[in-house]
Short mmCIF file of C-alpha atoms in Angstrom, two decimals:
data_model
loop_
_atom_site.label_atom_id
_atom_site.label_comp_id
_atom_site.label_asym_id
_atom_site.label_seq_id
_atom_site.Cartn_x
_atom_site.Cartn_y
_atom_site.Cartn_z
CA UNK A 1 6.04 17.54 9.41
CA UNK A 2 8.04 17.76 6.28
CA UNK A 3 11.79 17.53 8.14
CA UNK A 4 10.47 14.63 10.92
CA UNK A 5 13.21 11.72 9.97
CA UNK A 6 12.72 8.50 12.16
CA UNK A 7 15.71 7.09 11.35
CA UNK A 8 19.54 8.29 11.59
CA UNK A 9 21.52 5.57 9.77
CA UNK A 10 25.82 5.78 11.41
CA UNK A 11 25.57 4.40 7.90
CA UNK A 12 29.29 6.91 6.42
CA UNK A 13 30.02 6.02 2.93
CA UNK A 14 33.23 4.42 3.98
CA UNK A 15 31.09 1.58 5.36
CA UNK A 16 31.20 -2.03 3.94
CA UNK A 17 28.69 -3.77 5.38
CA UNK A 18 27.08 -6.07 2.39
CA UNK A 19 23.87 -6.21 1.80
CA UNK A 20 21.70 -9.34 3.18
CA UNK A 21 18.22 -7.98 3.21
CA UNK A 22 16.04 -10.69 2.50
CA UNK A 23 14.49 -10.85 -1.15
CA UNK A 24 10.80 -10.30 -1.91
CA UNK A 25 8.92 -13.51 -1.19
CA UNK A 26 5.88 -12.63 -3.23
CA UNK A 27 5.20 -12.44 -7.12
CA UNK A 28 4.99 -8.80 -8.72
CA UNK A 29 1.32 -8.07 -10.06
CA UNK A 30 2.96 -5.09 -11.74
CA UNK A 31 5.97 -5.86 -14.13
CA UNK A 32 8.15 -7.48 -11.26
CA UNK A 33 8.71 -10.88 -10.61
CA UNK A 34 10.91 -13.20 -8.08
CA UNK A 35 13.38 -13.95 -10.38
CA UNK A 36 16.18 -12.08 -11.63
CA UNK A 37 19.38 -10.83 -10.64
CA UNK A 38 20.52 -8.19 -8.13
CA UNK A 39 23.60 -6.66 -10.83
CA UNK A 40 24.01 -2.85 -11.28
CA UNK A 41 25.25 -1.87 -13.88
CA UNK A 42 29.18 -1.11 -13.45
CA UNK A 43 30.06 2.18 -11.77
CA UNK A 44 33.43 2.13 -14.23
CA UNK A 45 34.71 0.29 -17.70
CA UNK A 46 36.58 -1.25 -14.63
CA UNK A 47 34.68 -1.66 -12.03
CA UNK A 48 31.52 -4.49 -11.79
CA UNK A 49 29.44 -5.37 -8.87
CA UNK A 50 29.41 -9.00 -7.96
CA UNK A 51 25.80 -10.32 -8.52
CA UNK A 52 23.95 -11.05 -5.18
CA UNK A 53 22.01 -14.50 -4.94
CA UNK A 54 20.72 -13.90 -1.26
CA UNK A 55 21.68 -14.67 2.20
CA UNK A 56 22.56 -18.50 2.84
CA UNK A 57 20.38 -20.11 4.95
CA UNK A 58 23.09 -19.10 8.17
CA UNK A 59 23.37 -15.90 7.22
CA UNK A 60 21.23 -13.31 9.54
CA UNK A 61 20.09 -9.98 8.22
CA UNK A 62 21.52 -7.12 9.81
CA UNK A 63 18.17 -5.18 10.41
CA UNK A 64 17.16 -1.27 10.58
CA UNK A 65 16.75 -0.51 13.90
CA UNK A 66 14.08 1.99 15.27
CA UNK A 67 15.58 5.44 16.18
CA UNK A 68 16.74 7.29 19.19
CA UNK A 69 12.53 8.23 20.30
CA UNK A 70 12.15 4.30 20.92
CA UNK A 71 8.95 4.46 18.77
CA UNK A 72 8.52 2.70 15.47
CA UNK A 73 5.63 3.03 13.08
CA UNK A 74 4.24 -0.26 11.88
CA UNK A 75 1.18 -0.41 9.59
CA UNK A 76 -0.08 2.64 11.48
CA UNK A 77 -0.05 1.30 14.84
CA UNK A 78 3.14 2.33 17.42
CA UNK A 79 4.93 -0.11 20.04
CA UNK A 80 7.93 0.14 22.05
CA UNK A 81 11.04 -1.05 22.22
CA UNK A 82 13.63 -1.38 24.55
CA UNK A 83 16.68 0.88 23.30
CA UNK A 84 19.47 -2.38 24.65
CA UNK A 85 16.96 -4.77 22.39
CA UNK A 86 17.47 -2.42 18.98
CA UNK A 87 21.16 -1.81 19.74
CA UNK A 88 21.92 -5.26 20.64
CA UNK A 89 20.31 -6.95 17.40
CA UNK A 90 20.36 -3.82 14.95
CA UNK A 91 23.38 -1.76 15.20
CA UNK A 92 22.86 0.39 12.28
CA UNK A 93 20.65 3.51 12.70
CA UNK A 94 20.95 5.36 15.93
CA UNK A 95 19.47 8.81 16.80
CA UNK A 96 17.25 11.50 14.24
CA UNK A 97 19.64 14.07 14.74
CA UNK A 98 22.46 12.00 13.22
CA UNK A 99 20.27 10.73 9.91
CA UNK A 100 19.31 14.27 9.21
CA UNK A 101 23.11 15.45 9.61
CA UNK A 102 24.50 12.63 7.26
CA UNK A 103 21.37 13.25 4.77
CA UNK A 104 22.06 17.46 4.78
CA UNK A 105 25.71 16.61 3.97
CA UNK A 106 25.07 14.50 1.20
CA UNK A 107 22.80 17.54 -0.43
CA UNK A 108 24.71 20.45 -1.75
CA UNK A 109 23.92 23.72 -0.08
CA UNK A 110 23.46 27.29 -1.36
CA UNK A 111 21.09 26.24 -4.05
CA UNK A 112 19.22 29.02 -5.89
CA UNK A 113 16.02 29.92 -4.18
CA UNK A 114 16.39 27.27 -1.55
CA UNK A 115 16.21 29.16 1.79
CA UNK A 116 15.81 26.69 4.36
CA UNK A 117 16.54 22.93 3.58
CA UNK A 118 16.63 19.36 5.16
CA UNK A 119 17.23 19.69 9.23
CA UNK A 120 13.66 22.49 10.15
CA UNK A 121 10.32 21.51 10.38
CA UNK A 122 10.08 22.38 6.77
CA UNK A 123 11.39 23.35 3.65
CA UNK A 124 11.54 26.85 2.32
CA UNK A 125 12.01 27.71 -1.59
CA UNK A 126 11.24 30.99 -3.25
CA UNK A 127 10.00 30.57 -6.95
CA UNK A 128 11.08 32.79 -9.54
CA UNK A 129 8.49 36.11 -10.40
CA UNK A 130 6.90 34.97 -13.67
CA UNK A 131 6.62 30.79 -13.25
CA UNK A 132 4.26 28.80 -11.85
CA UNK A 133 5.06 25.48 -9.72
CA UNK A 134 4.83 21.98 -10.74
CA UNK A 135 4.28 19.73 -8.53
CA UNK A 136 4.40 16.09 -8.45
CA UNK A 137 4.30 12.95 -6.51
CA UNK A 138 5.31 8.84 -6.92
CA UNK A 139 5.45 6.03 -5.27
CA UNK A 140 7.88 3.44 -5.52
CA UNK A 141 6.45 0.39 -3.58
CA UNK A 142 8.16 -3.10 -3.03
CA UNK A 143 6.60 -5.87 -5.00
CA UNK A 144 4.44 -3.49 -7.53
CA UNK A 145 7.44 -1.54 -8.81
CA UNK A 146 10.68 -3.09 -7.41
CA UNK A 147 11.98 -6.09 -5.96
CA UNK A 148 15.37 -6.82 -4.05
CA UNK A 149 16.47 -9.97 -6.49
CA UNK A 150 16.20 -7.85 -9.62
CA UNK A 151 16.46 -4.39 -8.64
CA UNK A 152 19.11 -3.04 -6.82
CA UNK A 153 19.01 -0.49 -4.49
CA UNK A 154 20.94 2.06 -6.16
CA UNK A 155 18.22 1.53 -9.13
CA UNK A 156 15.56 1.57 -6.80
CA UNK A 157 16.21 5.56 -5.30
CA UNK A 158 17.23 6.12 -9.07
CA UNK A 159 13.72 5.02 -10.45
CA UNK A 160 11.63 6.68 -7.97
CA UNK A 161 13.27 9.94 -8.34
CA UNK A 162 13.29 9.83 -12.23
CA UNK A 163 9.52 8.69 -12.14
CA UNK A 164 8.68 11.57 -10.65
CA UNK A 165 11.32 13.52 -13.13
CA UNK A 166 9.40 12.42 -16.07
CA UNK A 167 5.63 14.17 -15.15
CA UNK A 168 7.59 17.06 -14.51
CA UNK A 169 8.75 17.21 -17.92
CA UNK A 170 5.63 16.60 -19.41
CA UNK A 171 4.29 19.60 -18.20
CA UNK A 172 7.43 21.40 -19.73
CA UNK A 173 8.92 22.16 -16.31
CA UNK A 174 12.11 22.27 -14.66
CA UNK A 175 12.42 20.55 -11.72
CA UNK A 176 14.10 22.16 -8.61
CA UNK A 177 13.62 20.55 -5.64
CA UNK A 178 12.60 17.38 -4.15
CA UNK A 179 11.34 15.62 -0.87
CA UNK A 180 11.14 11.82 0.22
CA UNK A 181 9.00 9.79 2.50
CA UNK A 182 10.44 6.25 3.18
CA UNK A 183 8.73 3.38 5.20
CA UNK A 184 12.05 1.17 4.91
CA UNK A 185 11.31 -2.25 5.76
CA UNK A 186 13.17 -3.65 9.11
CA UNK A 187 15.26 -6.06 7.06
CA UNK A 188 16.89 -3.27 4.77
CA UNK A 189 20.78 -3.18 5.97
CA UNK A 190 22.45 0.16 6.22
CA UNK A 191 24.07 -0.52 3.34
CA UNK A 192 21.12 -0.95 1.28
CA UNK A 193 19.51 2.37 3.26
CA UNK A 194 22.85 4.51 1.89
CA UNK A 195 23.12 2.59 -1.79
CA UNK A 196 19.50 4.08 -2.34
CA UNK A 197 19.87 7.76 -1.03
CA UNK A 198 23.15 7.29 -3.41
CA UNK A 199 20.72 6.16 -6.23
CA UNK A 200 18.76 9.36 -5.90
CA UNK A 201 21.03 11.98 -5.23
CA UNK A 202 23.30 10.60 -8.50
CA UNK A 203 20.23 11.59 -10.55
CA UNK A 204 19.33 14.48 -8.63
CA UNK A 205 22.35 15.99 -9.17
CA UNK A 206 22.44 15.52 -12.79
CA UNK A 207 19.14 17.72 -13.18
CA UNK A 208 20.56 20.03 -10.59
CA UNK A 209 17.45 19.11 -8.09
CA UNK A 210 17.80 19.71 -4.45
CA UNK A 211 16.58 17.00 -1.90
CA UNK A 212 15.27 19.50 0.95
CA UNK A 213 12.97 17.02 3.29
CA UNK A 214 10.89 14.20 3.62
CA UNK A 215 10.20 11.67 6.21
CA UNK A 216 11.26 8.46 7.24
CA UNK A 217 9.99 5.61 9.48
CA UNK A 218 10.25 1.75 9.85
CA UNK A 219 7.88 -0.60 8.67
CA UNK A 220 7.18 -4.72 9.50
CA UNK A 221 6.10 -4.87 5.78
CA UNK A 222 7.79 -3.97 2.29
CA UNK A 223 9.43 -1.05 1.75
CA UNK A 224 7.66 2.22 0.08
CA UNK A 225 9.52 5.31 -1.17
CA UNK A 226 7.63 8.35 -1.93
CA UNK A 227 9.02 10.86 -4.07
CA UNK A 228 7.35 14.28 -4.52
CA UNK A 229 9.27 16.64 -7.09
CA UNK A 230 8.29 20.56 -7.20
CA UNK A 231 9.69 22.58 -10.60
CA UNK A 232 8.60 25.51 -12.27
CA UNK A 233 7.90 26.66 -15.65
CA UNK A 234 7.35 30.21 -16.85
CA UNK A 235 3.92 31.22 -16.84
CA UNK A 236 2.05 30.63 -20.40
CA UNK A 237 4.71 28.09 -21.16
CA UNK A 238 3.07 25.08 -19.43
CA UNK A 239 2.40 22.08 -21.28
CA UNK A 240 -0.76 19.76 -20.89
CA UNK A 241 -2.29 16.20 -22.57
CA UNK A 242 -5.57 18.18 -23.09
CA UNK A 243 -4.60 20.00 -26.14
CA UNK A 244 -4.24 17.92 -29.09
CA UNK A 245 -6.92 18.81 -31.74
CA UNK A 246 -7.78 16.51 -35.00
CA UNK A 247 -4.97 17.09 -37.73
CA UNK A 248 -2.15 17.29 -34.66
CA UNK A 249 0.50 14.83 -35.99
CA UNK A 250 1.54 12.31 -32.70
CA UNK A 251 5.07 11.84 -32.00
CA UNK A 252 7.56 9.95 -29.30
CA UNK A 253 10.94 10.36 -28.40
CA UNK A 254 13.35 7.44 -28.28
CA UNK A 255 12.71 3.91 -28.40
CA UNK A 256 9.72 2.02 -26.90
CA UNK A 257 9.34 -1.24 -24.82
CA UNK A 258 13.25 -1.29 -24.21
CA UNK A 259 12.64 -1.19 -20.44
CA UNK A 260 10.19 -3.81 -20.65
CA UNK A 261 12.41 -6.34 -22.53
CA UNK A 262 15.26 -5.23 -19.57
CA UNK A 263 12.92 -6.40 -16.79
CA UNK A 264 12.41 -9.77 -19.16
CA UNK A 265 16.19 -10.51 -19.49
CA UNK A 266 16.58 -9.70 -16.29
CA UNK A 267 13.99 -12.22 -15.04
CA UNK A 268 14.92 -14.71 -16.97
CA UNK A 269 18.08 -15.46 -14.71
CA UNK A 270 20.59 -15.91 -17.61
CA UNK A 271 23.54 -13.43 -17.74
CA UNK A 272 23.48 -11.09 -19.57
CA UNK A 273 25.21 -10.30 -23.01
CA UNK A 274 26.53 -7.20 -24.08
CA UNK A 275 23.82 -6.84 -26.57
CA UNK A 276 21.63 -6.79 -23.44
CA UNK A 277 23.13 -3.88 -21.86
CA UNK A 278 20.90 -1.10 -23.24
CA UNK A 279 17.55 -2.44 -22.23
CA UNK A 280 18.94 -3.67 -19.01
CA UNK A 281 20.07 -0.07 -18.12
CA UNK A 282 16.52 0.97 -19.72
CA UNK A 283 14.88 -0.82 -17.08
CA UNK A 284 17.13 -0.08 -14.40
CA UNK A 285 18.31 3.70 -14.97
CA UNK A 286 15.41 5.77 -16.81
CA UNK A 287 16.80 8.68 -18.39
CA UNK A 288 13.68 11.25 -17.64
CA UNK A 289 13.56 13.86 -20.67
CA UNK A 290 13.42 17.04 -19.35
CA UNK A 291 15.07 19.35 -21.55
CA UNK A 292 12.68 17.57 -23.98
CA UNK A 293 10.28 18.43 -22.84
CA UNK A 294 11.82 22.32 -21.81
CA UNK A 295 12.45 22.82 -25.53
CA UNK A 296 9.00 21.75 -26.43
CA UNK A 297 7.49 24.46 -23.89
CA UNK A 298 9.33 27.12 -24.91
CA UNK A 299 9.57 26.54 -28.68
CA UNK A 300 5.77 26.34 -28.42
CA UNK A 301 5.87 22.93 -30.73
CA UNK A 302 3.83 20.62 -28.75
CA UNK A 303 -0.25 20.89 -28.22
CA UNK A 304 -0.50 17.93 -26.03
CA UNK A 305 2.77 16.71 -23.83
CA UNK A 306 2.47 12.99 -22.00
CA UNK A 307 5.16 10.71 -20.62
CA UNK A 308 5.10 7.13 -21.20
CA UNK A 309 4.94 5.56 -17.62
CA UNK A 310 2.23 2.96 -18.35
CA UNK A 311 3.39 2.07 -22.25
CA UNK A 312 2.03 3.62 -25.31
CA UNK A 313 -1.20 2.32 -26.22
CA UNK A 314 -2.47 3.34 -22.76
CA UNK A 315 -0.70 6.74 -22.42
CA UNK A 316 -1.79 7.50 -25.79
CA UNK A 317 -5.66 6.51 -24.69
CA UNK A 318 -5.01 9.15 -21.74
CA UNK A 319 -4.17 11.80 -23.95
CA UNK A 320 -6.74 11.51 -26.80
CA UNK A 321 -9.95 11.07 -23.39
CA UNK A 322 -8.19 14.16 -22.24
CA UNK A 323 -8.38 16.14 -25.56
CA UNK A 324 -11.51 14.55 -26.59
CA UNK A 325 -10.11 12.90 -29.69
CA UNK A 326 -9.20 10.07 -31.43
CA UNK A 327 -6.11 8.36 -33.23
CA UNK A 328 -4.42 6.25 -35.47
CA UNK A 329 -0.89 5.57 -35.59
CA UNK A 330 0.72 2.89 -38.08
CA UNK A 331 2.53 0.10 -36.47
CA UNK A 332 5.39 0.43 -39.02
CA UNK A 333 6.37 3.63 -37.67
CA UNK A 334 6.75 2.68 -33.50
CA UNK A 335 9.98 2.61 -32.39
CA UNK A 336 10.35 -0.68 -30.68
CA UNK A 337 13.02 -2.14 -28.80
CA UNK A 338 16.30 -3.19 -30.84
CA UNK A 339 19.26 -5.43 -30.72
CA UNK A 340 22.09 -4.25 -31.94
CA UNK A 341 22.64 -8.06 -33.82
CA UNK A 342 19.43 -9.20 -34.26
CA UNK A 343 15.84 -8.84 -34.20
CA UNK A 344 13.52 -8.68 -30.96
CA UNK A 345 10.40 -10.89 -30.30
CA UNK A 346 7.13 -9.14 -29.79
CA UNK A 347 8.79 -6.03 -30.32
CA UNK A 348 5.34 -4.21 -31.47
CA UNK A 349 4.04 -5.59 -28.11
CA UNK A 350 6.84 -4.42 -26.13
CA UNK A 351 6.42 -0.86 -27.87
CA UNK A 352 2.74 -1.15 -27.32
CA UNK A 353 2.11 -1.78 -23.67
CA UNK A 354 5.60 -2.40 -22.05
CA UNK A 355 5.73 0.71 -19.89
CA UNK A 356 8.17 1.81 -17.85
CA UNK A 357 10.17 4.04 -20.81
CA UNK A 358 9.48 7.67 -19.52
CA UNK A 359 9.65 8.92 -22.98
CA UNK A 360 7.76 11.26 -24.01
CA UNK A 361 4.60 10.93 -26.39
CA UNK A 362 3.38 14.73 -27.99
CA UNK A 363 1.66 16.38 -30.42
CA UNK A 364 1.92 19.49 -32.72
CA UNK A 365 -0.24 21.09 -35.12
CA UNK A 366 -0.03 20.30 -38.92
CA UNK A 367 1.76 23.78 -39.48
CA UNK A 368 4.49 23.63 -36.96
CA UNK A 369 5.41 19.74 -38.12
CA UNK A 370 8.08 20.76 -40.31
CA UNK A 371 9.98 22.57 -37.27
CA UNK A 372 10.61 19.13 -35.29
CA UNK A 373 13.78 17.82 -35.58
CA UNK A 374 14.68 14.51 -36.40
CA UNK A 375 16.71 14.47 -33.31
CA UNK A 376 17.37 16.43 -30.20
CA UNK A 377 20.20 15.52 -29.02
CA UNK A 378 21.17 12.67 -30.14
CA UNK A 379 17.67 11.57 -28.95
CA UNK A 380 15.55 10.88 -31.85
CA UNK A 381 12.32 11.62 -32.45
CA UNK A 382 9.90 10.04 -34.38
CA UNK A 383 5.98 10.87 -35.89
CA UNK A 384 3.97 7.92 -35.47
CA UNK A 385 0.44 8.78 -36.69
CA UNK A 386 -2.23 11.28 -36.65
CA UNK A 387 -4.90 12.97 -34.17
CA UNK A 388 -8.48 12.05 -35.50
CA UNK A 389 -12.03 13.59 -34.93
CA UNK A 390 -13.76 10.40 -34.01
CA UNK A 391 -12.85 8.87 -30.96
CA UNK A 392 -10.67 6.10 -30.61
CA UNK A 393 -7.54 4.78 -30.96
CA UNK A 394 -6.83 2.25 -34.24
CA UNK A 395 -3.77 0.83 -35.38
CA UNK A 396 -2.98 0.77 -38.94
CA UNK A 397 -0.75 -2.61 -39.83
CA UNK A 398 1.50 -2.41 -42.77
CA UNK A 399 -0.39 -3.69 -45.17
CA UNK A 400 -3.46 -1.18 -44.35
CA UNK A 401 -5.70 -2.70 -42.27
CA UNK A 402 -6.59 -0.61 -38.98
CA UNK A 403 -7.96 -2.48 -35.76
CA UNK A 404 -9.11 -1.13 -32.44
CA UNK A 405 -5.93 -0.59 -30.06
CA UNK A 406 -7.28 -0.39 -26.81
CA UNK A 407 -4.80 0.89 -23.29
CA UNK A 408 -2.81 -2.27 -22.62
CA UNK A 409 -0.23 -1.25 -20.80
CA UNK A 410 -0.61 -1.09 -16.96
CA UNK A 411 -3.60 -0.65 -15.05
CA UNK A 412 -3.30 -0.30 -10.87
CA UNK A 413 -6.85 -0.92 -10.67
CA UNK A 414 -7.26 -3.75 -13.65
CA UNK A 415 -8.28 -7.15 -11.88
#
């Protein structure tokens, strides 16, 4: 059922209960790790968020507690609980009604073509005569994409929403409404719980998306967030990575492998400088590029539209199998990551296969090249190389020699 919540946090924004939750205990085989730091960026030039370093060894977690039904779902198997036990030793989550009442008041209503939201058995939306829905779905699992000692959970709903954001764009859509499913480990605190719904509704507010359902229930494990994001996009106007052809010139938007060097400052444990505050909020608050990739849909400029999720060389190889071409882009041209007083290490490498930058990576037809702009904006964009015939992807080095590049960015299934 779309509007079945399991949990009804008493969590009201004018609570201060800190956050305790214990920190992953396992490496990250994605681009996580254990080290790090908790920070968020600050809300205001005024305002900073003491850094968390984890519960002392006194301290006891205040956990989630199963809701008012007496049922929680644990790696797909139920058991009971006594509703003294959870209100003794939780205290923080109570009944489904109340969840679903504090989550409808945190979305705003009267939304255009929403017609029934969060709170019935499921959502209805009417879509526009003339468009065509795009829909899309992401997880965001503990220990793969996040962990609690360097994300924090504000950056966690933020991520998983803009994850989704970003594969809407690259079909040229606007996105209009969204739903969440969240198996929220038993050690999250209520404040974590509301810091993440905060997370996600900040961003989903900014691109005017509606959070209209979802599902909720308590794990023993990690926590896993699902995000699924449904936009439109007028018929005829819909973008796809299957329609570069040889001659296409390749371009990206932004700059590359910032969000990777974020997530390696930020597990390195030092604190940060100010010349680290770009790539940390890189890495921590994606900025997906829909209007982007709106403009080009409906200027008709791009023949092939991909976001860059997994890092360049591989999102590139996922275009060009998708086409049926090949390419070759010269290193000189990528867009790596930046300091603003010095050079970066590995920067190529971080532009390469870093991941994580939800730009966008397109093509467009020899004849339309001279109607990109250098920026959109204040976003720049920049032509990197050309679609080929043969298939392949090489990398041309500055002083002319071309090598193989194969996908090295990330791989779920890679060993």
């Amino acid at each position: 059922m779309a509007q079945e919540f399991l949990l009804s946090p008493q969590c009201s924004l004018s609570s201060s209960a800190p956050d305790r939750s214990d920190p992953a205990r396992s490496g990250c085989p994605h681009r996580c790790s254990r080290r790090g730091s908790l920070d968020a960026p600050p809300r205001s030039a005024t305002e900073r968020r003491p850094a968390w370093t984890g519960p002392s060894a006194r301290s006891r977690p205040n956990l989630v507690p199963v809701c008012g039904k007496i049922t929680s779902r644990i790696a797909g198997q139920s058991f009971q609980k006594s509703r003294q036990h959870h209100r003794a030793r939780l205290n923080v989550l109570r009944t489904e009604t109340e969840f679903v009442s504090w989550l409808r008041a945190q979305v705003p209503s009267g939304a255009r073509g929403l017609e029934i939201g969060i709170g019935d058995d499921g959502a209805i939306v009417e879509v526009r005569r003339g468009h065509k829905l795009v829909l899309k779905a992401d997880m965001s699992i503990e220990g793969v994409h996040f962990t609690r000692r360097v994300h924090s959970p504000r950056s966690v709903g933020h991520r998983a929403l803009a994850r989704s954001l970003s594969d809407v764009a690259a079909m040229g859509g606007t996105p209009r409404f969204a739903l969440t499913s969240l198996a929220i480990s038993r050690v999250a605190t209520r404040a974590w719980l509301r810091e993440l719904y905060a997370g996600m509704l900040a961003l989903a507010k900014q691109f005017a998306v509606i959070l209209v359902g979802g599902d909720t229930a308590v794990v023993a494990g990690k926590t896993v967030l699902d995000v699924m994001v449904a936009g439109e996009v007028k018929r005829g106007m819909e973008l796809r990575r299957s329609g570069a052809r040889p001659g296409d010139q390749i371009y990206v938007s932004g700059r590359l492998g910032l969000s990777a060097l974020g997530l390696r400052l930020l597990e390195s444990g030092r604190r940060p400088s100010p010349q680290d505050a770009g790539a940390i909020r890189a890495h921590l608050y994606p900025e997906p590029r829909c209007a982007l990739g709106r403009y080009l849909s409906r200027q008709r400029l791009a023949s092939a539209l991909i976001d860059i999720s997994d890092g360049l060389s591989t999102d590139l190889a996922h275009l060009c199998e998708s086409s049926g071409v090949g390419a070759r882009v010269r290193a000189d041209l990528i867009p790596g990551p930046e300091f603003p007083t010095g050079h970066v290490p590995n920067s190529l490498d971080l532009a390469l296969h870093g991941g994580e930058d939800y730009e966008l990576l397109f093509t467009v037809p020899p004849g339309k090249t001279g109607q990109v702009p250098v920026r959109f904006r204040d976003l720049p964009l920049h032509r990197i190389g050309e679609i080929r015939r043969s298939k392949g992807v090489a990398l041309v080095r500055p002083d002319g020699t071309a090598t193989p590049l194969g996908p090295g960015g990330y791989d779920h299934f890679a060993k």
